Amino acid sequence: MAKKARQRISYVLELDHTSSGGHRLGVNGLAVDRDNAILYSGGRDGVICAWDLNLDLQNQFDYDRISPHQNAKPQLTTNFRASTQAHTHWVNDIVLASHNSALVSASSDLTVKVWRPESGDTEPHTIGQHADYVKCVATPSSADWVASGGLDRKIYLWDLNGKGKSLEIDVRGEDVSEKASVYAMSVNRNILASGGPESIVRLWDPKSGKRITKLVGHTDNIRAILMNEAGDTVMTASSDQTVKVWSVTAGRCMYTLTMHNDSVWSLFSEDPELDVFYSSDRSGMIVKTDTRGTVEMDEGLSVALAQEHDGVNKVVACGDYIWSATSSSSVNRWRNVETGPDAQLPESFRHLRGGSLRSRKPSIASVNGAEKNEIPAKSILRISNTAAFPPEINGTSESSSTPGMPPRKGSDLLIDPMVPGIEPIHHLPEETIEGQNGLVKHKLLNDRRRVLTLDTAGDVLLWDLIKCEVIHRFGKKHLEDVEPEINTLEAVAPWCSIDTSSGNLTVVLEPFNCFDAEMYADDLILAEPIEFREDQRINLGRWILRYLFARLIDEEIKRDEAHRQKLNEIVEKRKAALRSKPPTSILIPSSNAQGWELSDSPVTTPRANGANWPLTPGLGIGVATPTINMVGVSESAFAPGSPLDKAPPQPLNRASVEDYFTSGISSADAPTKVPTTPGPAPADQTAAKEETPKSPVETKDKEKDTAKSPTTPFGKKFRMGMSFGTKKLGRSASTNIEKPTVPEEKPEENKSESSSNHEKEIDDNFHGVIQKIHIDYEKKLLETPDNLIETQITPALPIDAPVLKLPSGTRVIIQEETSGGSANLYRGNVMSVGADADIIEEKAPMWLGEVLLTNTIPQKEPVKVSFVLHPWKDSLPSIATADGNNRLNANRMLRVKKILAYVAERIDPQYPQSEEPEPGTLRPEEYLELYCNDQLLPNTMSLATLRAHIWKGGNDVVLYYKANGRKEIPKELPQPTLEDPAVSDPGGQTVIPPLVTVT
């Protein structure tokens, strides 16, 4: 079975809506619906917007209204119509299909989607997926299919009626090339053209997928492709600053147009023969080229129409207007200009232009004066290096091309200072369709709970990743200036990654580390105070997941109640049946030689002589535990005070009180020794139980571990990553005692249990956790048919995950890792996850189900920090062992005050022996201080923070303790003996040197 791809959870924090609709980042795609006067735009924020233009786009040109100088006041007519968060990454291209009824989009989130807003669709539907970024989409006019190409070097044809993929083309073919990615496409019903970084135009048959030919000539990435209606001419734009026109029948380049001086990024034409087309480049220049009526293409007219501030990603034209998209979130509208045979050119150009035209139409300029709509000479570009038009102008006089001068590119500035540079017709757009502000930069602070962001307006915001909201606004400042003011001195384990590539703040949780970070509960500021345990920590990953999917948990609890209700109805019916038919007689079994009857009955009456097998609930609980089947267990293991004993725990001594997070501080060099007695086990077990509340599943597992190893009651320490070996755990002093004879029934149970599990396969997803719970219900129903089934869904309680009220717009995404990035499996928000329970059960990973429904997080070895303790200038006794070893290690989150408590326990003879000291007794942190690199350490600083920000080194951290004078401590203390309880291991594992384990 193939290994399942790794899945991750992402959530997107909601940004303020400063206006009704619009993009937050740059716009990559534009498309115009002429019939309905609607403009569609696709942005880098993953959003697709629809705009009502309120313009008449049916008429081609009204030349009397078109003025290059724009003396009339611009009209603001565009209104926001609708938008949809179509993708979670950049929208790279959009195209209208199916008679403009469907908008198809290609995205870097690997998907191709179709949106039908006129049919009432609020959300787009995925019609296909690539293995890498999808860069372009194309469709023939009025066709019911689209083609998509991407960085996975594949072209797919998708059916728009829901039939899925109809054709797959491997662009690499026989020529295996790493540069075979598809950046541009154009298609009609018979030919599909593609291009990319390998600078080759490839032609394909869209019906069979076979390659027709390839066109070689460009020297850089091909960024845009057009094809005429007949399919015999292809036009390409490239990063080599040229536009090439190819003959498909001849298989070669016919013209190379050089009107641009920078990488050409976009081409657009509505002309079936491509006689009029628009192009744009990286410098922001928008050019219109008209070759109607010319014999040779390089005799056409090329005009610098407009100049944008940024590179133009896409240009489209319709009627009298042109729209351009850039890295800005706004879209600009420009007035078109007449460039045909009736174009009003400077007088010096007219005879040159007229001589190259096939026909002349009467000029309409004489009506309103020849100067009204005249195109400035500075705006006319040389269409190619071989073009004779326009002539070079020296100053204001006319002249032909200077003899001996090499031909120049269309927008080259001549060396002669008297020759003016290129100047576009329009300097300002007629209308700007305003976008919104998106995030462009971020900085995760040291506490890894807060993030600073910078948006496109220059505003700096501070976000809380747990509350999912903005907690402070700093206005227009430099992010680097704000960071030092609010950053804290902390070192928290990485638990998430931040992404602002879509203009939003996206937090990504990976299963391998999202549960690594914790924070102390006493650092929280809560609206409703909660009584936490001392030094309790909150797991950040579990906390946020608990409330991102709160409505899902509520829905699963309701479903679980309904499921258990059906099972409990069976139990009630069985009980009612037994009550209605009571037994008429009681059969008393006859005793055998040993005083009890061999019977299949699960309940056997105890005999008076004491030779019984008590299985009745409430009788002999101790011997009813699973330890009855343990081999090699001494009778002392069941003595009062053992972990199996249910009596009230004894008071804890100071050596057995453990830190909440680990079993304390352990010597990094201490050897593992064979346990000699399980003496202090009950106290240690009680302390462990008081440390962290466990769900029923975890409690059940813990009891199993205890039963399997009764001679190691400190077994929990090994699960928490303590520095004790495990090779000798199977041996103890009790193993020399004669082994009790017990029936070999456990293996049979295990065998039947495993076969049962084999019959009922568990899905490897969220639903698999529910299946496990239902299987346990069935087992309990068989084992105890008269008992009602209690729920096993135990989500994290407020003490482990304080209540959060997340904004309703917080989006939740479940993704799967792919070869080219990540693919979306589910997308919703915190309000919809309950209604989408069926989808999430199928798509979400199993580890998410375990966290949400059973409060179980994957177990990992805790990270520890090694350190050395010295008295400050020998002012206090040393805590080193007789051989001088004072090297220790502890959990990275252990606080300074815990280390001081460890020191006080060993050097202060008046250190309180009881868990609750008398009132007025000074705590260790009140009369002891800890120093590192001559800096006094705060009592709440963790070892991880100390190592990262104070010690700043890779070796063992060196710490010095000293008294602050509030309490007298003798400088000399007698060496502790092995009988000293402070020296022995609190877990009862072994007798160890004075420094090995303490809390």
Short mmCIF file of C-alpha atoms in Angstrom, two decimals, residues 186-553:
data_model
loop_
_atom_site.label_atom_id
_atom_site.label_comp_id
_atom_site.label_asym_id
_atom_site.label_seq_id
_atom_site.Cartn_x
_atom_site.Cartn_y
_atom_site.Cartn_z
CA SER A 186 -3.21 29.65 -27.25
CA VAL A 187 -5.66 27.25 -28.82
CA ASN A 188 -8.28 26.87 -31.51
CA ARG A 189 -10.19 23.74 -32.41
CA ASN A 190 -7.38 22.27 -34.50
CA ILE A 191 -4.08 23.54 -33.07
CA LEU A 192 -2.74 24.19 -29.59
CA ALA A 193 0.42 26.27 -29.18
CA SER A 194 2.53 26.29 -26.01
CA GLY A 195 5.72 27.97 -24.88
CA GLY A 196 7.92 28.46 -21.86
CA PRO A 197 11.48 28.81 -20.54
CA GLU A 198 12.99 26.58 -23.22
CA SER A 199 12.18 29.39 -25.74
CA ILE A 200 10.54 26.97 -28.17
CA VAL A 201 6.99 27.21 -29.45
CA ARG A 202 5.44 23.76 -29.70
CA LEU A 203 2.31 23.02 -31.73
CA TRP A 204 -0.01 20.16 -30.76
CA ASP A 205 -3.13 18.47 -32.05
CA PRO A 206 -5.76 19.04 -29.30
CA LYS A 207 -7.74 16.02 -30.48
CA SER A 208 -4.99 13.40 -30.33
CA GLY A 209 -2.32 15.11 -28.25
CA LYS A 210 0.32 14.48 -30.89
CA ARG A 211 2.99 17.07 -31.61
CA ILE A 212 2.64 18.82 -34.96
CA THR A 213 5.87 20.82 -35.08
CA LYS A 214 8.04 23.20 -33.11
CA LEU A 215 9.08 26.78 -33.87
CA VAL A 216 12.58 27.84 -32.84
CA GLY A 217 13.78 31.43 -32.79
CA HIS A 218 13.27 33.09 -29.41
CA THR A 219 16.22 33.36 -27.04
CA ASP A 220 14.35 33.69 -23.75
CA ASN A 221 11.18 32.66 -21.95
CA ILE A 222 7.99 32.81 -24.00
CA ARG A 223 5.42 34.77 -21.98
CA ALA A 224 2.35 35.12 -24.24
CA ILE A 225 0.92 33.49 -27.39
CA LEU A 226 -1.86 34.47 -29.80
CA MET A 227 -3.26 32.48 -32.74
CA ASN A 228 -5.44 33.68 -35.61
CA GLU A 229 -8.83 32.17 -36.29
CA ALA A 230 -7.62 30.09 -39.23
CA GLY A 231 -4.78 28.63 -37.19
CA ASP A 232 -2.08 29.40 -39.78
CA THR A 233 -0.45 32.31 -37.91
CA VAL A 234 0.99 32.34 -34.41
CA MET A 235 2.20 35.43 -32.54
CA THR A 236 4.50 35.09 -29.52
CA ALA A 237 5.91 37.51 -26.95
CA SER A 238 9.15 36.77 -25.14
CA SER A 239 11.45 37.97 -22.41
CA ASP A 240 14.01 38.56 -25.19
CA GLN A 241 12.10 41.86 -25.79
CA THR A 242 10.63 40.77 -29.14
CA VAL A 243 7.27 39.81 -30.61
CA LYS A 244 7.53 37.19 -33.36
CA VAL A 245 4.98 36.29 -36.01
CA TRP A 246 5.16 32.69 -37.26
CA SER A 247 3.72 30.98 -40.29
CA VAL A 248 2.42 27.54 -39.30
CA THR A 249 2.37 26.29 -42.89
CA ALA A 250 5.92 27.47 -43.58
CA GLY A 251 7.11 26.48 -40.11
CA ARG A 252 9.26 29.59 -39.68
CA CYS A 253 9.31 33.11 -38.28
CA MET A 254 7.96 35.69 -40.73
CA TYR A 255 8.48 38.91 -38.72
CA THR A 256 10.35 39.95 -35.59
CA LEU A 257 8.84 43.06 -34.04
CA THR A 258 11.03 45.15 -31.75
CA MET A 259 8.81 47.97 -30.58
CA HIS A 260 9.55 47.07 -26.93
CA ASN A 261 12.73 47.71 -25.01
CA ASP A 262 11.99 45.29 -22.18
CA SER A 263 10.64 41.81 -21.56
CA VAL A 264 7.23 41.51 -23.26
CA TRP A 265 4.77 40.03 -20.79
CA SER A 266 1.34 40.18 -22.40
CA LEU A 267 -0.44 40.04 -25.78
CA PHE A 268 -4.11 40.63 -26.58
CA SER A 269 -6.17 40.78 -29.75
CA GLU A 270 -9.82 40.51 -30.72
CA ASP A 271 -8.99 40.67 -34.44
CA PRO A 272 -9.52 37.27 -36.12
CA GLU A 273 -6.44 37.92 -38.28
CA LEU A 274 -4.36 39.58 -35.51
CA ASP A 275 -4.06 42.74 -37.61
CA VAL A 276 -4.64 44.83 -34.47
CA PHE A 277 -3.04 43.68 -31.24
CA TYR A 278 -1.93 45.08 -27.89
CA SER A 279 1.28 44.29 -26.01
CA SER A 280 2.80 45.27 -22.67
CA ASP A 281 6.19 44.88 -21.07
CA ARG A 282 8.08 44.81 -17.79
CA SER A 283 8.77 48.55 -17.88
CA GLY A 284 5.02 49.31 -17.82
CA MET A 285 4.69 50.35 -21.48
CA ILE A 286 1.37 49.50 -23.19
CA VAL A 287 1.63 49.44 -26.98
CA LYS A 288 -1.03 49.20 -29.69
CA THR A 289 0.05 47.92 -33.11
CA ASP A 290 -2.10 48.19 -36.24
CA THR A 291 -1.08 46.49 -39.50
CA ARG A 292 -4.39 46.75 -41.35
CA GLY A 293 -4.02 47.68 -45.02
CA THR A 294 -0.26 47.06 -45.17
CA VAL A 295 1.61 44.83 -47.59
CA GLU A 296 4.34 43.98 -45.11
CA MET A 297 3.71 43.74 -41.39
CA ASP A 298 6.61 45.98 -40.47
CA GLU A 299 4.91 48.80 -42.37
CA GLY A 300 2.23 48.96 -39.67
CA LEU A 301 1.75 51.62 -37.01
CA SER A 302 2.89 50.99 -33.45
CA VAL A 303 1.92 53.52 -30.77
CA ALA A 304 3.00 53.92 -27.14
CA LEU A 305 -0.47 54.10 -25.68
CA ALA A 306 0.13 54.37 -21.93
CA GLN A 307 2.77 54.02 -19.25
CA GLU A 308 2.15 52.16 -15.98
CA HIS A 309 4.28 52.51 -12.86
CA ASP A 310 4.93 48.75 -12.72
CA GLY A 311 5.30 45.93 -15.17
CA VAL A 312 2.02 45.10 -16.91
CA ASN A 313 1.02 41.48 -16.28
CA LYS A 314 -2.06 41.56 -18.47
CA VAL A 315 -3.69 43.91 -20.95
CA VAL A 316 -7.17 43.55 -22.49
CA ALA A 317 -9.17 45.82 -24.80
CA CYS A 318 -12.82 46.11 -25.66
CA GLY A 319 -14.64 48.84 -27.54
CA ASP A 320 -13.14 52.23 -26.80
CA TYR A 321 -11.26 51.08 -23.71
CA ILE A 322 -8.18 49.25 -22.51
CA TRP A 323 -7.58 47.73 -19.04
CA SER A 324 -4.18 46.91 -17.55
CA ALA A 325 -3.19 44.78 -14.56
CA THR A 326 0.06 45.21 -12.63
CA SER A 327 1.59 44.24 -9.29
CA SER A 328 -0.73 46.84 -7.75
CA SER A 329 -4.08 45.71 -6.37
CA SER A 330 -5.83 48.27 -8.60
CA VAL A 331 -6.84 47.93 -12.26
CA ASN A 332 -6.48 50.94 -14.59
CA ARG A 333 -8.75 51.82 -17.52
CA TRP A 334 -7.32 53.76 -20.48
CA ARG A 335 -9.00 55.37 -23.51
CA ASN A 336 -8.26 53.62 -26.79
CA VAL A 337 -6.82 55.46 -29.83
CA GLU A 338 -7.62 55.09 -33.53
CA THR A 339 -4.61 53.71 -35.42
CA GLY A 340 -6.17 52.54 -38.71
CA PRO A 341 -5.92 54.14 -42.14
CA ASP A 342 -7.80 57.16 -40.81
CA ALA A 343 -5.40 57.72 -37.93
CA GLN A 344 -4.39 61.35 -37.55
CA LEU A 345 -0.58 61.40 -37.82
CA PRO A 346 1.80 64.34 -37.82
CA GLU A 347 1.95 66.01 -41.22
CA SER A 348 5.51 64.84 -41.84
CA PHE A 349 4.43 61.20 -41.39
CA ARG A 350 1.28 61.18 -43.49
CA HIS A 351 2.81 60.74 -46.92
CA LEU A 352 5.16 58.03 -45.69
CA ARG A 353 2.32 56.21 -43.98
CA GLY A 354 -0.02 56.62 -46.94
CA GLY A 355 2.45 55.21 -49.44
CA SER A 356 2.54 51.90 -47.68
CA LEU A 357 -1.21 51.41 -47.43
CA ARG A 358 -3.18 49.41 -49.98
CA SER A 359 -6.08 51.86 -49.96
CA ARG A 360 -6.82 55.28 -48.69
CA LYS A 361 -10.05 56.32 -47.07
CA PRO A 362 -11.12 59.94 -46.93
CA SER A 363 -9.88 61.65 -43.82
CA ILE A 364 -12.45 62.67 -41.27
CA ALA A 365 -10.11 65.09 -39.55
CA SER A 366 -11.07 68.03 -41.77
CA VAL A 367 -14.45 68.26 -40.08
CA ASN A 368 -13.17 69.27 -36.70
CA GLY A 369 -9.68 70.33 -37.65
CA ALA A 370 -6.65 68.23 -38.40
CA GLU A 371 -5.12 68.75 -34.98
CA LYS A 372 -7.97 67.41 -32.85
CA ASN A 373 -7.11 63.69 -32.69
CA GLU A 374 -3.58 63.79 -33.98
CA ILE A 375 -1.18 61.18 -32.51
CA PRO A 376 1.98 62.89 -31.19
CA ALA A 377 5.18 62.08 -33.03
CA LYS A 378 6.88 61.16 -29.75
CA SER A 379 4.33 58.36 -29.24
CA ILE A 380 5.02 56.56 -32.54
CA LEU A 381 7.36 53.55 -32.21
CA ARG A 382 9.46 51.80 -34.83
CA ILE A 383 7.75 48.46 -35.26
CA SER A 384 10.91 46.60 -36.26
CA ASN A 385 14.56 47.15 -36.98
CA THR A 386 13.90 47.01 -40.73
CA ALA A 387 10.91 49.35 -40.77
CA ALA A 388 11.24 52.64 -42.66
CA PHE A 389 8.35 54.13 -40.73
CA PRO A 390 8.44 56.32 -38.72
CA PRO A 391 11.37 58.42 -39.84
CA GLU A 392 13.72 59.79 -37.21
CA ILE A 393 12.91 63.35 -36.24
CA ASN A 394 15.66 65.80 -35.44
CA GLY A 395 14.15 68.51 -33.32
CA THR A 396 10.92 69.74 -34.91
CA SER A 397 12.03 69.49 -38.53
CA GLU A 398 11.29 66.50 -40.70
CA SER A 399 14.00 64.33 -42.06
CA SER A 400 14.38 60.88 -43.30
CA SER A 401 16.45 58.28 -41.53
CA THR A 402 19.93 59.52 -40.85
CA PRO A 403 22.36 57.93 -43.31
CA GLY A 404 24.90 55.66 -41.73
CA MET A 405 22.98 55.36 -38.47
CA PRO A 406 22.17 51.81 -37.40
CA PRO A 407 18.50 50.97 -37.08
CA ARG A 408 17.18 51.34 -33.55
CA LYS A 409 14.52 49.59 -31.56
CA GLY A 410 11.17 51.23 -31.33
CA SER A 411 11.56 52.85 -27.91
CA ASP A 412 15.34 53.37 -27.93
CA LEU A 413 16.48 56.85 -27.01
CA LEU A 414 18.85 58.23 -29.63
CA ILE A 415 22.25 59.51 -28.60
CA ASP A 416 21.57 62.91 -30.23
CA PRO A 417 20.32 65.10 -27.34
CA MET A 418 18.11 67.03 -29.77
CA VAL A 419 16.02 63.94 -30.48
CA PRO A 420 13.16 63.65 -27.97
CA GLY A 421 12.46 60.34 -26.17
CA ILE A 422 9.33 58.21 -26.43
CA GLU A 423 6.36 59.71 -24.67
CA PRO A 424 3.10 57.71 -24.24
CA ILE A 425 -0.18 59.21 -25.36
CA HIS A 426 -1.79 58.76 -21.93
CA HIS A 427 0.03 59.65 -18.73
CA LEU A 428 -2.92 59.07 -16.41
CA PRO A 429 -5.66 56.43 -16.60
CA GLU A 430 -9.23 57.40 -17.33
CA GLU A 431 -10.37 55.40 -14.27
CA THR A 432 -8.72 53.36 -11.54
CA ILE A 433 -10.62 50.42 -10.07
CA GLU A 434 -9.29 50.59 -6.54
CA GLY A 435 -8.09 47.53 -4.68
CA GLN A 436 -7.56 46.95 -0.98
CA ASN A 437 -4.50 46.67 1.19
CA GLY A 438 -2.80 43.29 1.47
CA LEU A 439 0.07 42.00 3.54
CA VAL A 440 3.47 41.98 1.87
CA LYS A 441 5.89 41.35 4.74
CA HIS A 442 5.85 39.69 8.16
CA LYS A 443 8.02 38.98 11.18
CA LEU A 444 7.27 36.22 13.71
CA LEU A 445 8.23 37.42 17.19
CA ASN A 446 10.20 35.40 19.74
CA ASP A 447 7.13 34.23 21.64
CA ARG A 448 5.87 32.65 18.38
CA ARG A 449 2.36 33.75 19.29
CA ARG A 450 2.51 37.24 17.79
CA VAL A 451 3.33 38.39 14.26
CA LEU A 452 4.17 41.83 12.91
CA THR A 453 2.96 42.52 9.36
CA LEU A 454 3.40 45.30 6.82
CA ASP A 455 0.66 45.93 4.25
CA THR A 456 0.65 47.62 0.86
CA ALA A 457 -0.44 50.92 2.45
CA GLY A 458 2.66 50.94 4.67
CA ASP A 459 0.74 50.20 7.90
CA VAL A 460 2.30 47.93 10.53
CA LEU A 461 -0.07 45.58 12.38
CA LEU A 462 0.49 43.25 15.35
CA TRP A 463 -1.44 39.96 15.23
CA ASP A 464 -2.21 37.33 17.86
CA LEU A 465 -1.99 33.89 16.21
CA ILE A 466 -4.09 32.25 18.92
CA LYS A 467 -6.90 34.81 19.09
CA CYS A 468 -6.72 35.27 15.29
CA GLU A 469 -7.07 39.04 15.41
CA VAL A 470 -5.15 42.31 15.23
CA ILE A 471 -4.15 43.42 18.73
CA HIS A 472 -2.33 46.66 17.87
CA ARG A 473 -1.95 49.08 14.97
CA PHE A 474 1.25 51.09 14.67
CA GLY A 475 0.33 53.15 11.62
CA LYS A 476 2.78 53.93 8.84
CA LYS A 477 6.15 52.87 10.22
CA HIS A 478 9.05 50.68 9.24
CA LEU A 479 8.51 47.12 10.44
CA GLU A 480 12.16 46.93 11.48
CA ASP A 481 11.70 49.94 13.78
CA VAL A 482 8.66 48.50 15.54
CA GLU A 483 10.06 45.01 16.14
CA PRO A 484 12.63 45.90 18.86
CA GLU A 485 9.98 47.82 20.80
CA ILE A 486 7.64 44.89 21.29
CA ASN A 487 9.77 41.76 20.96
CA THR A 488 10.35 39.74 24.12
CA LEU A 489 13.24 37.70 25.45
CA GLU A 490 11.84 34.23 24.87
CA ALA A 491 12.78 31.01 23.12
CA VAL A 492 9.78 28.94 22.08
CA ALA A 493 9.93 25.81 19.95
CA PRO A 494 8.78 26.30 16.32
CA TRP A 495 5.19 25.11 16.02
CA CYS A 496 3.87 26.85 12.90
CA SER A 497 4.97 28.65 9.76
CA ILE A 498 3.65 31.96 8.43
CA ASP A 499 2.79 32.76 4.81
CA THR A 500 1.72 36.15 3.42
CA SER A 501 2.18 35.36 -0.27
CA SER A 502 -1.57 35.71 -0.90
CA GLY A 503 -1.84 39.04 0.91
CA ASN A 504 -3.44 37.38 3.94
CA LEU A 505 -1.87 36.03 7.11
CA THR A 506 -1.88 32.24 6.76
CA VAL A 507 -0.70 29.98 9.60
CA VAL A 508 0.40 26.48 8.59
CA LEU A 509 0.41 23.60 11.12
CA GLU A 510 2.48 20.54 10.28
CA PRO A 511 1.96 17.28 12.21
CA PHE A 512 5.65 16.83 12.99
CA ASN A 513 6.02 20.01 15.06
CA CYS A 514 2.68 21.73 15.69
CA PHE A 515 2.54 20.31 19.23
CA ASP A 516 6.11 21.22 20.18
CA ALA A 517 5.45 24.69 21.63
CA GLU A 518 3.96 25.38 25.04
CA MET A 519 3.45 28.44 27.19
CA TYR A 520 2.96 28.85 30.91
CA ALA A 521 -0.67 29.27 31.91
CA ASP A 522 0.19 32.03 34.39
CA ASP A 523 1.32 34.17 31.42
CA LEU A 524 -2.18 34.17 29.97
CA ILE A 525 -4.54 37.11 30.21
CA LEU A 526 -8.04 35.66 30.16
CA ALA A 527 -11.44 37.33 30.29
CA GLU A 528 -12.69 34.59 32.60
CA PRO A 529 -10.02 33.49 35.11
CA ILE A 530 -9.30 29.77 35.40
CA GLU A 531 -7.61 28.11 38.36
CA PHE A 532 -4.59 26.42 36.82
CA ARG A 533 -2.17 24.04 38.45
CA GLU A 534 1.16 25.42 39.54
CA ASP A 535 3.50 25.91 36.58
CA GLN A 536 0.94 24.45 34.21
CA ARG A 537 1.66 24.85 30.53
CA ILE A 538 -0.69 25.16 27.57
CA ASN A 539 0.12 23.39 24.30
CA LEU A 540 -0.32 26.03 21.59
CA GLY A 541 -1.11 23.63 18.76
CA ARG A 542 -3.76 21.75 20.71
CA TRP A 543 -5.22 25.04 21.95
CA ILE A 544 -5.82 26.63 18.55
CA LEU A 545 -7.00 23.40 16.89
CA ARG A 546 -9.53 22.86 19.67
CA TYR A 547 -11.37 26.06 18.75
CA LEU A 548 -10.76 26.15 15.01
CA PHE A 549 -12.81 22.95 14.90
CA ALA A 550 -15.07 23.66 17.90
CA ARG A 551 -18.24 23.31 15.85
CA LEU A 552 -16.95 20.06 14.36
CA ILE A 553 -16.41 18.69 17.88
#
